Short mmCIF file of C-alpha atoms in Angstrom, two decimals:
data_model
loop_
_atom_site.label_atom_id
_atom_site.label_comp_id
_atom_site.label_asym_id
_atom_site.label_seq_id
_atom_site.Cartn_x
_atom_site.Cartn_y
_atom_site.Cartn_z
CA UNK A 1 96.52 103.52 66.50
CA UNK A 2 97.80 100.39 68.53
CA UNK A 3 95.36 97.24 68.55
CA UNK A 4 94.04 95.64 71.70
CA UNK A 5 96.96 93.23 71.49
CA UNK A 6 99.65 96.14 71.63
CA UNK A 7 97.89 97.76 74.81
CA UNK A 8 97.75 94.82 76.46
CA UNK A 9 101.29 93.70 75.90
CA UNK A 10 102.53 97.65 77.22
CA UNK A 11 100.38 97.03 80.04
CA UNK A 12 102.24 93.73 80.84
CA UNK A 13 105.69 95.97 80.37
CA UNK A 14 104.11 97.99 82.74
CA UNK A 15 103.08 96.57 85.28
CA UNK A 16 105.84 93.75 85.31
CA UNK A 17 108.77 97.21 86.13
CA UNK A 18 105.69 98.15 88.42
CA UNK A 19 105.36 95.11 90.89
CA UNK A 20 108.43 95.29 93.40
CA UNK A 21 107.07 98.57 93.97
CA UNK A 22 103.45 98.62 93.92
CA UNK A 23 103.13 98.57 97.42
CA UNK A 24 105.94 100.77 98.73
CA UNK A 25 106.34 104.29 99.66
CA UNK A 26 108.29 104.60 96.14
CA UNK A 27 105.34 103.79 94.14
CA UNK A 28 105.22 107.44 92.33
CA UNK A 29 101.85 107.38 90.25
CA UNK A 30 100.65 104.29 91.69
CA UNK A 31 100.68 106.44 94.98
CA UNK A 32 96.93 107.74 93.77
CA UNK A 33 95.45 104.50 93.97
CA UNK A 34 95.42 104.10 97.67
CA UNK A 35 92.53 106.90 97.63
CA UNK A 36 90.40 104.75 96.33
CA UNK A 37 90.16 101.87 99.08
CA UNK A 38 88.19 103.63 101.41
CA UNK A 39 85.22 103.94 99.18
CA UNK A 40 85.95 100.56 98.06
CA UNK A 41 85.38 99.06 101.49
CA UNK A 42 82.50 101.31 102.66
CA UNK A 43 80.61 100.14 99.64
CA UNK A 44 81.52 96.72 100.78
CA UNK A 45 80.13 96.97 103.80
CA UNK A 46 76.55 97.97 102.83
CA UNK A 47 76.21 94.53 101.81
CA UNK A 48 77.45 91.02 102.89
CA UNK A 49 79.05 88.70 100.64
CA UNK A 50 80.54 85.57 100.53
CA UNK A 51 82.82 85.59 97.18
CA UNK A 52 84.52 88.57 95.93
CA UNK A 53 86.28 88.90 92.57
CA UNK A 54 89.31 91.73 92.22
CA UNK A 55 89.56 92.86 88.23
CA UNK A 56 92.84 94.04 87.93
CA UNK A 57 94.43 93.25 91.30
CA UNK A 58 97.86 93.91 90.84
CA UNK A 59 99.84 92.79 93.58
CA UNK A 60 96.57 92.72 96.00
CA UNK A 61 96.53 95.38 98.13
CA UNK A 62 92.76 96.02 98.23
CA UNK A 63 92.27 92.39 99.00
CA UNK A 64 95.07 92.56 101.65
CA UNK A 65 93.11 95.27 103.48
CA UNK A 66 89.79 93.08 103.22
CA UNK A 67 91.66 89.70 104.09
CA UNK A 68 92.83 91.77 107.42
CA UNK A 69 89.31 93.12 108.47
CA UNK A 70 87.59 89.39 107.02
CA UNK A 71 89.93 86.34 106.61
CA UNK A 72 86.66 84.22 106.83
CA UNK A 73 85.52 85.24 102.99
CA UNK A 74 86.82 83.95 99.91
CA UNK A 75 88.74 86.55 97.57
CA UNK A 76 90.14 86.14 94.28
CA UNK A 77 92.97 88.69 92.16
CA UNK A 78 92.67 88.29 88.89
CA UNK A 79 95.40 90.47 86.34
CA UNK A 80 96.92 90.24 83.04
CA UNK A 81 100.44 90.67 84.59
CA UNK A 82 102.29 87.62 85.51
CA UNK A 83 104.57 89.20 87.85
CA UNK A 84 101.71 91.12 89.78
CA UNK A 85 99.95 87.82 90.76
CA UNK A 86 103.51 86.20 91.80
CA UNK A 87 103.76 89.13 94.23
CA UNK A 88 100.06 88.32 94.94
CA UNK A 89 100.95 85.33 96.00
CA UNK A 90 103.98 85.39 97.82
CA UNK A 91 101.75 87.52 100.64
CA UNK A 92 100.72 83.99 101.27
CA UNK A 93 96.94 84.63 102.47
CA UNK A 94 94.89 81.56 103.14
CA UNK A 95 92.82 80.78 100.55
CA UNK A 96 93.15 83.54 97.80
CA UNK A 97 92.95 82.53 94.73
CA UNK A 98 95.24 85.00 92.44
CA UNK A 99 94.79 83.90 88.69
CA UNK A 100 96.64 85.45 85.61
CA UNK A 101 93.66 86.60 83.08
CA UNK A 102 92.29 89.22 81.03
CA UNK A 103 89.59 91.23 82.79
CA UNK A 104 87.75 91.33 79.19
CA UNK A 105 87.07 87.64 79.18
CA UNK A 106 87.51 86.89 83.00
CA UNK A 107 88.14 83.03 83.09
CA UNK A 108 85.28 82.02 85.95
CA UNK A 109 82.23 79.99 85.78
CA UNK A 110 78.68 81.73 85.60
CA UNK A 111 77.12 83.40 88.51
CA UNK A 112 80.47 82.45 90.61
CA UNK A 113 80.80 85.63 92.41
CA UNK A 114 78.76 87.97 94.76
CA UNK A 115 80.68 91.37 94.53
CA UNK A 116 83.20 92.20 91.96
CA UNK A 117 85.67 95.33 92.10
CA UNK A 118 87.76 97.19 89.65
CA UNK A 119 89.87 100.42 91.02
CA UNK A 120 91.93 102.05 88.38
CA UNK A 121 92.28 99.11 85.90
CA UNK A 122 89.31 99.65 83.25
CA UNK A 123 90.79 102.53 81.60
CA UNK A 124 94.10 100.24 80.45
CA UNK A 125 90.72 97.78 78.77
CA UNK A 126 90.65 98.18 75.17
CA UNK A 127 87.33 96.21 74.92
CA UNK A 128 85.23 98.16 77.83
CA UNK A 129 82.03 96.13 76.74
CA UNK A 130 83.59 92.86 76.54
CA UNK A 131 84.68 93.76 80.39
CA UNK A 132 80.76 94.53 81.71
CA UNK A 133 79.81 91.62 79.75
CA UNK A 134 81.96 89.38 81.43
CA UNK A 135 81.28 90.64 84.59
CA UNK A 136 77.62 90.60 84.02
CA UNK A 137 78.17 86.55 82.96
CA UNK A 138 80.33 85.91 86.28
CA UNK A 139 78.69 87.72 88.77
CA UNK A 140 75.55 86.32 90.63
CA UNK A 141 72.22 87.58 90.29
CA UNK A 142 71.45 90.70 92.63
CA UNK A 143 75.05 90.95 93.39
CA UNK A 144 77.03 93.93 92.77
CA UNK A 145 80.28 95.68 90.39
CA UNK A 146 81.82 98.51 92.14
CA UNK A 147 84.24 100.15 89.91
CA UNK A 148 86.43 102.98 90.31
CA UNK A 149 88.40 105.02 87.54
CA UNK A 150 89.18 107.94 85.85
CA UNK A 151 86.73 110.45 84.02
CA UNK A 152 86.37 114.35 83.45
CA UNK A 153 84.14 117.15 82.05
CA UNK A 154 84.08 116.97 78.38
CA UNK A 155 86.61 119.31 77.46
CA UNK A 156 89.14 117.28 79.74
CA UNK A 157 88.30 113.86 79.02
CA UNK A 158 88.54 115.08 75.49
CA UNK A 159 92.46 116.23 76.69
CA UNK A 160 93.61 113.37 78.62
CA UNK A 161 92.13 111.04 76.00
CA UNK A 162 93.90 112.83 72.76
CA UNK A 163 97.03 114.29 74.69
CA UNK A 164 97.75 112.96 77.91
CA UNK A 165 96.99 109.12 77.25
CA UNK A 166 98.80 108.99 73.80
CA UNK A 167 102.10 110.52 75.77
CA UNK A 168 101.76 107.89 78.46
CA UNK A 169 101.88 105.67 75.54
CA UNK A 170 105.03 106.81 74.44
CA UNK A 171 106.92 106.13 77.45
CA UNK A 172 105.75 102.83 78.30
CA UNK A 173 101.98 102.74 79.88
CA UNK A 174 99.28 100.73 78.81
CA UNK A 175 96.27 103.71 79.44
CA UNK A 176 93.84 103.10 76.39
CA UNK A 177 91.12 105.47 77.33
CA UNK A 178 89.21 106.78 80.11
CA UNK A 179 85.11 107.45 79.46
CA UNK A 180 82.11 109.90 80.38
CA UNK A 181 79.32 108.82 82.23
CA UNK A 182 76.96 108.53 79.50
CA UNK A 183 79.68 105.89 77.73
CA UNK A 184 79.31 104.19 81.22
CA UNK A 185 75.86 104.16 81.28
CA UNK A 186 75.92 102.98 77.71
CA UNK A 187 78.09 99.72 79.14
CA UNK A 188 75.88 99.29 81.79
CA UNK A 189 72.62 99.37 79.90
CA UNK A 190 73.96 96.99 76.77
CA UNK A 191 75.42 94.44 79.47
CA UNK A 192 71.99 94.08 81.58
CA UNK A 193 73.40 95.71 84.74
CA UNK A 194 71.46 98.56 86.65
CA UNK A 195 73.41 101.39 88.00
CA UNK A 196 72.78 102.32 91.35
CA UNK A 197 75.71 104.79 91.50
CA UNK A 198 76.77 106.17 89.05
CA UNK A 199 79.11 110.25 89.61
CA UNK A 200 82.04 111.86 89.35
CA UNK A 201 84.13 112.81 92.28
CA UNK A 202 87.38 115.00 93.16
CA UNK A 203 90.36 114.66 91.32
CA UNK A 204 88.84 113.11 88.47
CA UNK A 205 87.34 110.09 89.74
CA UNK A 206 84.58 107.77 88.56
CA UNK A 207 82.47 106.25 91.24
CA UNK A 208 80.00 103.49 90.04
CA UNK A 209 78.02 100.54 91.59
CA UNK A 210 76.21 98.15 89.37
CA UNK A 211 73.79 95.46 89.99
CA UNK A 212 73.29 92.10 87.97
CA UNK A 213 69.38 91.49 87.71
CA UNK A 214 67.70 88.82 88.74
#
Protein backbone atom coordinates (compact mmCIF):
# COMPACT_ATOMS: atom_id res chain seq x y z
CA UNK A 1 0.00 0.00 0.00
CA UNK A 2 1.70 3.39 -1.07
CA UNK A 3 1.00 6.50 1.33
CA UNK A 4 -0.52 9.75 0.17
CA UNK A 5 3.03 11.04 -0.27
CA UNK A 6 3.98 8.17 -2.84
CA UNK A 7 0.71 8.87 -5.00
CA UNK A 8 1.27 12.19 -5.12
CA UNK A 9 4.91 12.11 -6.08
CA UNK A 10 3.80 9.30 -9.20
CA UNK A 11 1.29 11.73 -10.06
CA UNK A 12 3.97 14.50 -10.40
CA UNK A 13 6.06 11.71 -12.64
CA UNK A 14 3.06 11.62 -14.41
CA UNK A 15 1.92 14.34 -15.32
CA UNK A 16 5.42 16.13 -15.71
CA UNK A 17 6.11 13.12 -19.13
CA UNK A 18 2.34 14.18 -19.68
CA UNK A 19 2.50 18.05 -20.29
CA UNK A 20 4.12 18.62 -23.87
CA UNK A 21 1.38 16.49 -24.84
CA UNK A 22 -1.65 17.14 -22.97
CA UNK A 23 -3.11 19.11 -25.50
CA UNK A 24 -2.16 17.41 -28.76
CA UNK A 25 -3.64 14.92 -31.00
CA UNK A 26 -0.93 12.42 -29.39
CA UNK A 27 -2.35 12.62 -26.03
CA UNK A 28 -3.38 8.68 -25.92
CA UNK A 29 -5.44 8.31 -22.56
CA UNK A 30 -5.63 11.86 -21.92
CA UNK A 31 -7.67 11.81 -25.28
CA UNK A 32 -10.93 10.86 -22.90
CA UNK A 33 -10.85 13.93 -21.10
CA UNK A 34 -11.99 16.23 -23.79
CA UNK A 35 -15.59 14.48 -23.33
CA UNK A 36 -15.99 15.99 -20.43
CA UNK A 37 -15.92 19.86 -21.37
CA UNK A 38 -19.13 20.05 -22.82
CA UNK A 39 -20.97 19.21 -19.69
CA UNK A 40 -18.53 21.25 -17.94
CA UNK A 41 -19.55 24.42 -19.74
CA UNK A 42 -23.32 23.76 -20.01
CA UNK A 43 -23.35 23.51 -16.27
CA UNK A 44 -21.53 26.75 -16.35
CA UNK A 45 -23.85 28.43 -18.07
CA UNK A 46 -26.93 27.81 -15.86
CA UNK A 47 -25.39 30.17 -13.61
CA UNK A 48 -23.23 33.38 -13.78
CA UNK A 49 -20.13 33.78 -12.00
CA UNK A 50 -17.51 36.02 -11.50
CA UNK A 51 -14.45 33.76 -10.09
CA UNK A 52 -13.87 30.31 -11.10
CA UNK A 53 -11.37 27.90 -9.52
CA UNK A 54 -9.93 24.78 -11.85
CA UNK A 55 -8.82 21.69 -9.31
CA UNK A 56 -6.47 19.89 -11.19
CA UNK A 57 -5.98 22.00 -14.32
CA UNK A 58 -3.24 20.53 -15.97
CA UNK A 59 -2.05 22.50 -18.69
CA UNK A 60 -5.59 24.49 -18.86
CA UNK A 61 -7.51 23.44 -21.48
CA UNK A 62 -10.96 23.72 -19.86
CA UNK A 63 -10.09 27.22 -18.86
CA UNK A 64 -8.74 27.92 -22.40
CA UNK A 65 -12.17 27.05 -23.83
CA UNK A 66 -13.93 29.38 -21.12
CA UNK A 67 -11.22 32.25 -21.49
CA UNK A 68 -12.28 32.07 -25.44
CA UNK A 69 -16.16 32.22 -24.95
CA UNK A 70 -15.51 34.87 -21.56
CA UNK A 71 -12.11 36.70 -21.31
CA UNK A 72 -14.01 39.23 -19.02
CA UNK A 73 -14.07 36.58 -15.84
CA UNK A 74 -11.36 35.76 -13.64
CA UNK A 75 -10.05 31.98 -13.78
CA UNK A 76 -7.57 30.30 -11.79
CA UNK A 77 -5.55 26.51 -12.54
CA UNK A 78 -4.50 25.17 -9.71
CA UNK A 79 -2.26 21.48 -9.94
CA UNK A 80 0.26 19.61 -8.08
CA UNK A 81 2.47 19.38 -11.24
CA UNK A 82 4.99 22.00 -11.77
CA UNK A 83 5.42 21.48 -15.34
CA UNK A 84 1.53 21.49 -16.08
CA UNK A 85 1.13 25.08 -14.71
CA UNK A 86 4.44 26.25 -16.75
CA UNK A 87 2.55 25.07 -19.84
CA UNK A 88 -0.44 26.86 -18.19
CA UNK A 89 1.21 29.70 -18.36
CA UNK A 90 3.08 30.01 -21.34
CA UNK A 91 -0.67 30.19 -23.17
CA UNK A 92 -0.24 33.65 -21.82
CA UNK A 93 -4.09 34.51 -21.06
CA UNK A 94 -4.72 37.81 -19.39
CA UNK A 95 -5.22 37.50 -16.02
CA UNK A 96 -5.16 33.70 -15.09
CA UNK A 97 -3.84 32.96 -12.24
CA UNK A 98 -2.18 29.25 -12.56
CA UNK A 99 -0.79 28.26 -9.01
CA UNK A 100 1.17 24.98 -8.15
CA UNK A 101 -0.93 23.30 -5.10
CA UNK A 102 -2.48 20.32 -3.78
CA UNK A 103 -6.20 20.14 -4.50
CA UNK A 104 -6.54 18.53 -0.81
CA UNK A 105 -5.53 21.70 0.92
CA UNK A 106 -6.17 24.25 -1.99
CA UNK A 107 -4.02 27.35 -0.94
CA UNK A 108 -6.98 30.28 -1.32
CA UNK A 109 -8.60 32.47 1.12
CA UNK A 110 -12.24 31.65 2.44
CA UNK A 111 -15.27 32.13 0.36
CA UNK A 112 -12.79 33.35 -2.63
CA UNK A 113 -14.50 31.61 -5.37
CA UNK A 114 -18.01 31.34 -7.02
CA UNK A 115 -17.78 28.02 -9.08
CA UNK A 116 -15.13 25.48 -8.70
CA UNK A 117 -14.46 22.47 -11.23
CA UNK A 118 -12.66 19.22 -11.10
CA UNK A 119 -12.75 16.86 -14.44
CA UNK A 120 -10.81 13.71 -14.06
CA UNK A 121 -8.40 14.74 -11.22
CA UNK A 122 -10.19 13.50 -7.84
CA UNK A 123 -9.60 9.96 -8.39
CA UNK A 124 -5.46 10.57 -8.35
CA UNK A 125 -6.66 12.39 -4.40
CA UNK A 126 -5.63 10.17 -1.73
CA UNK A 127 -7.48 12.32 0.90
CA UNK A 128 -11.07 12.68 -1.01
CA UNK A 129 -12.50 14.42 2.23
CA UNK A 130 -9.74 16.70 2.80
CA UNK A 131 -10.55 17.77 -1.07
CA UNK A 132 -14.61 18.62 -0.38
CA UNK A 133 -13.48 20.18 2.71
CA UNK A 134 -11.32 22.48 1.15
CA UNK A 135 -13.52 23.25 -1.43
CA UNK A 136 -16.36 23.72 0.90
CA UNK A 137 -13.81 26.39 2.95
CA UNK A 138 -12.88 28.24 -0.49
CA UNK A 139 -15.88 28.39 -2.25
CA UNK A 140 -18.56 31.16 -1.57
CA UNK A 141 -21.76 30.61 -0.07
CA UNK A 142 -24.55 29.43 -2.64
CA UNK A 143 -21.91 28.90 -5.17
CA UNK A 144 -21.31 25.72 -6.81
CA UNK A 145 -18.52 22.36 -7.28
CA UNK A 146 -19.05 20.65 -10.48
CA UNK A 147 -16.95 17.63 -10.59
CA UNK A 148 -16.47 15.06 -13.08
CA UNK A 149 -14.73 11.52 -12.71
CA UNK A 150 -14.73 8.06 -12.88
CA UNK A 151 -17.21 5.52 -11.14
CA UNK A 152 -18.98 2.07 -11.96
CA UNK A 153 -21.55 -0.53 -10.78
CA UNK A 154 -20.25 -2.30 -7.83
CA UNK A 155 -18.81 -5.23 -9.30
CA UNK A 156 -16.63 -2.86 -11.59
CA UNK A 157 -15.62 -0.25 -9.34
CA UNK A 158 -14.71 -3.18 -7.19
CA UNK A 159 -12.34 -4.28 -10.54
CA UNK A 160 -10.84 -1.12 -11.56
CA UNK A 161 -10.17 -0.30 -7.91
CA UNK A 162 -8.33 -3.84 -6.97
CA UNK A 163 -7.01 -4.66 -10.61
CA UNK A 164 -6.96 -2.00 -12.98
CA UNK A 165 -5.73 0.98 -10.66
CA UNK A 166 -2.97 -1.11 -8.86
CA UNK A 167 -1.54 -1.99 -12.64
CA UNK A 168 -1.64 1.66 -13.57
CA UNK A 169 0.42 1.93 -10.55
CA UNK A 170 2.95 -0.22 -11.73
CA UNK A 171 3.77 1.54 -14.78
CA UNK A 172 3.91 4.95 -13.61
CA UNK A 173 0.25 6.62 -12.87
CA UNK A 174 -0.78 8.25 -9.91
CA UNK A 175 -4.78 6.74 -9.97
CA UNK A 176 -5.49 6.12 -6.13
CA UNK A 177 -9.10 5.20 -6.35
CA UNK A 178 -12.23 5.98 -8.02
CA UNK A 179 -15.70 5.91 -5.66
CA UNK A 180 -19.57 4.98 -5.75
CA UNK A 181 -22.09 7.41 -5.35
CA UNK A 182 -22.99 6.68 -1.92
CA UNK A 183 -18.97 7.37 -0.96
CA UNK A 184 -19.77 10.70 -2.85
CA UNK A 185 -22.66 11.44 -1.11
CA UNK A 186 -20.87 10.52 2.06
CA UNK A 187 -18.16 13.52 1.05
CA UNK A 188 -20.74 15.72 0.29
CA UNK A 189 -22.85 15.32 3.39
CA UNK A 190 -19.63 15.35 6.01
CA UNK A 191 -18.25 18.59 4.13
CA UNK A 192 -21.70 20.70 4.38
CA UNK A 193 -22.32 20.74 0.61
CA UNK A 194 -25.81 19.79 -0.94
CA UNK A 195 -25.86 17.77 -4.03
CA UNK A 196 -27.95 18.90 -6.66
CA UNK A 197 -26.60 16.36 -9.18
CA UNK A 198 -25.45 13.71 -8.34
CA UNK A 199 -25.44 10.17 -11.49
CA UNK A 200 -23.59 8.12 -13.39
CA UNK A 201 -23.26 8.47 -17.09
CA UNK A 202 -21.79 6.47 -20.24
CA UNK A 203 -18.51 5.18 -20.22
CA UNK A 204 -18.13 5.25 -16.66
CA UNK A 205 -18.54 8.72 -15.75
CA UNK A 206 -19.45 10.56 -12.55
CA UNK A 207 -21.50 13.66 -12.99
CA UNK A 208 -21.96 15.79 -9.78
CA UNK A 209 -22.90 19.44 -8.86
CA UNK A 210 -22.61 20.61 -5.32
CA UNK A 211 -23.70 23.64 -3.57
CA UNK A 212 -21.99 25.44 -0.50
CA UNK A 213 -24.90 26.59 1.93
CA UNK A 214 -25.53 29.67 2.99
Amino acid sequence: MRTDKEYKELTIKEFSKAADIYETDKAGIYEMCKEDYPYISAELEKEDYTDLLDCGCGTGPMISLLYEKDSSKHYTGLDITPKMIEAGRAKNLQGVNWVVGDCENLPFEENSFDAIICSNSFHHYPNPQAFFNSVERVLRPGSRLILQDYTAPGPILWLMNHTEMPLANLVGHGDVKAYSLDEIKQFCKWAGLKIEKLERAKKFRLHLVARKQG
